[in-house]
Amino acid sequence: MPDATGLELIAQELRDADADAVLETLHFRGKATIIVEPSKIGWVLERLRGKGFSFLASVHGLDYYPEEPRLGVHYELLDMESVDRLTVKLRVHTEAPEVPSVTPEWPTADHQEREIYDMFGVEFSGHPDLRRILMPEDYEGFPQRRDFPVGGEPVLFTFNDAYGTDYTQ
């Protein structure tokens, strides 16, 4: 991991090139994080690739309910030569959950962006094949959002078939 000073130097280089790109830095428990403007994610990741962070290990979504902006996307980058890890985070509002896709430059993000779209509803503009990957195409809602109703559909077995759909009786 870049130490706190190394993280600030990386962030300052990004700010020098584009003052609006980096919103904040965070170094907590040895983990370096850069929080960026959502519209600048492609540009930031390309600049970090030029600094050696050439492996996109994972892309995942989060729901910060009840805070706003509520939905988050985290990108985990690795520098394989110096064995450094860097997290790049962004957050978007639920009213306009749109982030530019990084799939054209980072092909490994393809299915991960689709999963975030499917589970959280974050739309990745410019994605070559943005559609549901885990849930059926006609499914309504986003199951990993924290306001999604907890529960499920009753499973009928032959021993409770006589009770109909209410399996709790």
GROMACS .gro file of C-alpha atoms in nm:
model
  169
    1MET     CA    1   0.000   0.000   0.000
    2PRO     CA    2   0.118   0.350  -0.054
    3ASP     CA    3   0.177   0.509   0.285
    4ALA     CA    4  -0.012   0.825   0.376
    5THR     CA    5   0.254   1.049   0.222
    6GLY     CA    6   0.268   0.841  -0.096
    7LEU     CA    7  -0.110   0.855  -0.123
    8GLU     CA    8  -0.111   1.234  -0.093
    9LEU     CA    9   0.162   1.260  -0.360
   10ILE     CA   10  -0.043   1.046  -0.600
   11ALA     CA   11  -0.357   1.250  -0.527
   12GLN     CA   12  -0.168   1.578  -0.575
   13GLU     CA   13  -0.042   1.464  -0.915
   14LEU     CA   14  -0.400   1.388  -1.014
   15ARG     CA   15  -0.519   1.725  -0.880
   16ASP     CA   16  -0.241   1.906  -1.068
   17ALA     CA   17  -0.362   1.750  -1.393
   18ASP     CA   18  -0.735   1.800  -1.317
   19ALA     CA   19  -0.835   1.996  -1.008
   20ASP     CA   20  -1.188   1.848  -0.998
   21ALA     CA   21  -1.096   1.480  -1.021
   22VAL     CA   22  -0.999   1.396  -0.661
   23LEU     CA   23  -1.249   1.480  -0.389
   24GLU     CA   24  -1.071   1.329  -0.089
   25THR     CA   25  -0.805   1.084   0.024
   26LEU     CA   26  -0.822   0.840   0.309
   27HIS     CA   27  -0.549   0.630   0.466
   28PHE     CA   28  -0.703   0.403   0.729
   29ARG     CA   29  -0.552   0.090   0.885
   30GLY     CA   30  -0.286   0.074   0.618
   31LYS     CA   31  -0.532   0.096   0.329
   32ALA     CA   32  -0.494   0.380   0.078
   33THR     CA   33  -0.811   0.521  -0.079
   34ILE     CA   34  -0.876   0.798  -0.329
   35ILE     CA   35  -1.233   0.927  -0.357
   36VAL     CA   36  -1.303   1.070  -0.701
   37GLU     CA   37  -1.566   1.256  -0.898
   38PRO     CA   38  -1.780   0.990  -1.077
   39SER     CA   39  -1.750   1.151  -1.419
   40LYS     CA   40  -1.368   1.137  -1.396
   41ILE     CA   41  -1.330   0.767  -1.310
   42GLY     CA   42  -1.197   0.659  -1.650
   43TRP     CA   43  -0.942   0.939  -1.658
   44VAL     CA   44  -0.826   0.869  -1.300
   45LEU     CA   45  -0.786   0.495  -1.359
   46GLU     CA   46  -0.584   0.558  -1.676
   47ARG     CA   47  -0.353   0.798  -1.491
   48LEU     CA   48  -0.307   0.542  -1.214
   49ARG     CA   49  -0.232   0.276  -1.475
   50GLY     CA   50   0.050   0.501  -1.597
   51LYS     CA   51   0.185   0.509  -1.240
   52GLY     CA   52   0.206   0.129  -1.229
   53PHE     CA   53  -0.139   0.029  -1.102
   54SER     CA   54  -0.203  -0.183  -1.410
   55PHE     CA   55  -0.417  -0.462  -1.261
   56LEU     CA   56  -0.784  -0.399  -1.187
   57ALA     CA   57  -0.844  -0.668  -0.924
   58SER     CA   58  -1.212  -0.601  -0.857
   59VAL     CA   59  -1.501  -0.363  -0.898
   60HIS     CA   60  -1.782  -0.380  -0.646
   61GLY     CA   61  -2.088  -0.185  -0.537
   62LEU     CA   62  -2.202  -0.063  -0.199
   63ASP     CA   63  -2.511   0.096  -0.051
   64TYR     CA   64  -2.445   0.364   0.212
   65TYR     CA   65  -2.811   0.394   0.314
   66PRO     CA   66  -2.928   0.626   0.472
   67GLU     CA   67  -2.647   0.861   0.361
   68GLU     CA   68  -2.653   1.048   0.031
   69PRO     CA   69  -2.499   1.010  -0.218
   70ARG     CA   70  -2.605   0.661  -0.139
   71LEU     CA   71  -2.460   0.421  -0.396
   72GLY     CA   72  -2.087   0.356  -0.418
   73VAL     CA   73  -1.856   0.185  -0.664
   74HIS     CA   74  -1.510   0.073  -0.550
   75TYR     CA   75  -1.222  -0.013  -0.782
   76GLU     CA   76  -0.931  -0.214  -0.639
   77LEU     CA   77  -0.605  -0.156  -0.828
   78LEU     CA   78  -0.278  -0.343  -0.786
   79ASP     CA   79   0.078  -0.249  -0.875
   80MET     CA   80   0.229  -0.591  -0.934
   81GLU     CA   81   0.591  -0.470  -0.935
   82SER     CA   82   0.591  -0.283  -0.605
   83VAL     CA   83   0.307  -0.497  -0.461
   84ASP     CA   84   0.093  -0.193  -0.381
   85ARG     CA   85  -0.285  -0.184  -0.358
   86LEU     CA   86  -0.498   0.125  -0.408
   87THR     CA   87  -0.874   0.166  -0.372
   88VAL     CA   88  -1.054   0.422  -0.586
   89LYS     CA   89  -1.405   0.505  -0.465
   90LEU     CA   90  -1.692   0.708  -0.602
   91ARG     CA   91  -2.049   0.771  -0.493
   92VAL     CA   92  -2.365   0.855  -0.687
   93HIS     CA   93  -2.720   0.954  -0.592
   94THR     CA   94  -3.007   0.709  -0.634
   95GLU     CA   95  -3.193   0.963  -0.851
   96ALA     CA   96  -2.918   0.952  -1.116
   97PRO     CA   97  -2.707   0.641  -1.056
   98GLU     CA   98  -2.486   0.670  -1.363
   99VAL     CA   99  -2.112   0.616  -1.392
  100PRO     CA  100  -1.898   0.599  -1.707
  101SER     CA  101  -1.801   0.241  -1.785
  102VAL     CA  102  -1.434   0.146  -1.766
  103THR     CA  103  -1.489  -0.181  -1.954
  104PRO     CA  104  -1.343  -0.058  -2.286
  105GLU     CA  105  -1.007   0.015  -2.115
  106TRP     CA  106  -1.028  -0.254  -1.845
  107PRO     CA  107  -1.200  -0.565  -1.991
  108THR     CA  108  -1.201  -0.739  -1.653
  109ALA     CA  109  -1.464  -0.488  -1.536
  110ASP     CA  110  -1.723  -0.622  -1.781
  111HIS     CA  111  -1.908  -0.874  -1.566
  112GLN     CA  112  -1.838  -0.686  -1.244
  113GLU     CA  113  -2.011  -0.373  -1.376
  114ARG     CA  114  -2.302  -0.587  -1.489
  115GLU     CA  115  -2.330  -0.737  -1.141
  116ILE     CA  116  -2.331  -0.391  -0.980
  117TYR     CA  117  -2.601  -0.283  -1.225
  118ASP     CA  118  -2.804  -0.595  -1.146
  119MET     CA  119  -2.770  -0.580  -0.767
  120PHE     CA  120  -2.760  -0.202  -0.700
  121GLY     CA  121  -2.902  -0.033  -1.010
  122VAL     CA  122  -2.592   0.172  -1.098
  123GLU     CA  123  -2.594   0.227  -1.475
  124PHE     CA  124  -2.259   0.225  -1.652
  125SER     CA  125  -2.278   0.449  -1.958
  126GLY     CA  126  -2.077   0.320  -2.250
  127HIS     CA  127  -2.085  -0.041  -2.130
  128PRO     CA  128  -2.092  -0.276  -2.432
  129ASP     CA  129  -2.353  -0.516  -2.288
  130LEU     CA  130  -2.523  -0.371  -1.980
  131ARG     CA  131  -2.796  -0.613  -1.878
  132ARG     CA  132  -2.882  -0.825  -1.579
  133ILE     CA  133  -2.638  -1.104  -1.507
  134LEU     CA  134  -2.771  -1.277  -1.192
  135MET     CA  135  -3.141  -1.191  -1.176
  136PRO     CA  136  -3.401  -1.257  -1.448
  137GLU     CA  137  -3.438  -0.978  -1.706
  138ASP     CA  138  -3.795  -0.904  -1.591
  139TYR     CA  139  -3.700  -0.881  -1.221
  140GLU     CA  140  -3.805  -0.556  -1.054
  141GLY     CA  141  -3.579  -0.391  -0.800
  142PHE     CA  142  -3.221  -0.426  -0.689
  143PRO     CA  143  -3.173  -0.690  -0.420
  144GLN     CA  144  -2.849  -0.561  -0.263
  145ARG     CA  145  -2.988  -0.217  -0.182
  146ARG     CA  146  -3.048  -0.179   0.188
  147ASP     CA  147  -3.408  -0.065   0.142
  148PHE     CA  148  -3.497  -0.381  -0.052
  149PRO     CA  149  -3.760  -0.582   0.140
  150VAL     CA  150  -3.609  -0.866   0.339
  151GLY     CA  151  -3.784  -1.198   0.298
  152GLY     CA  152  -3.857  -1.420   0.012
  153GLU     CA  153  -4.104  -1.640  -0.160
  154PRO     CA  154  -4.234  -1.944   0.022
  155VAL     CA  155  -4.095  -2.273  -0.093
  156LEU     CA  156  -4.360  -2.543  -0.119
  157PHE     CA  157  -4.262  -2.898  -0.037
  158THR     CA  158  -4.486  -3.201  -0.059
  159PHE     CA  159  -4.530  -3.216   0.318
  160ASN     CA  160  -4.681  -2.864   0.335
  161ASP     CA  161  -4.866  -2.871   0.004
  162ALA     CA  162  -5.200  -2.899   0.184
  163TYR     CA  163  -5.149  -2.555   0.343
  164GLY     CA  164  -5.123  -2.374   0.010
  165THR     CA  165  -4.890  -2.080  -0.024
  166ASP     CA  166  -4.892  -1.982   0.343
  167TYR     CA  167  -4.624  -2.211   0.478
  168THR     CA  168  -4.610  -2.046   0.820
  169GLN     CA  169  -4.933  -2.200   0.950
   0.00000   0.00000   0.00000
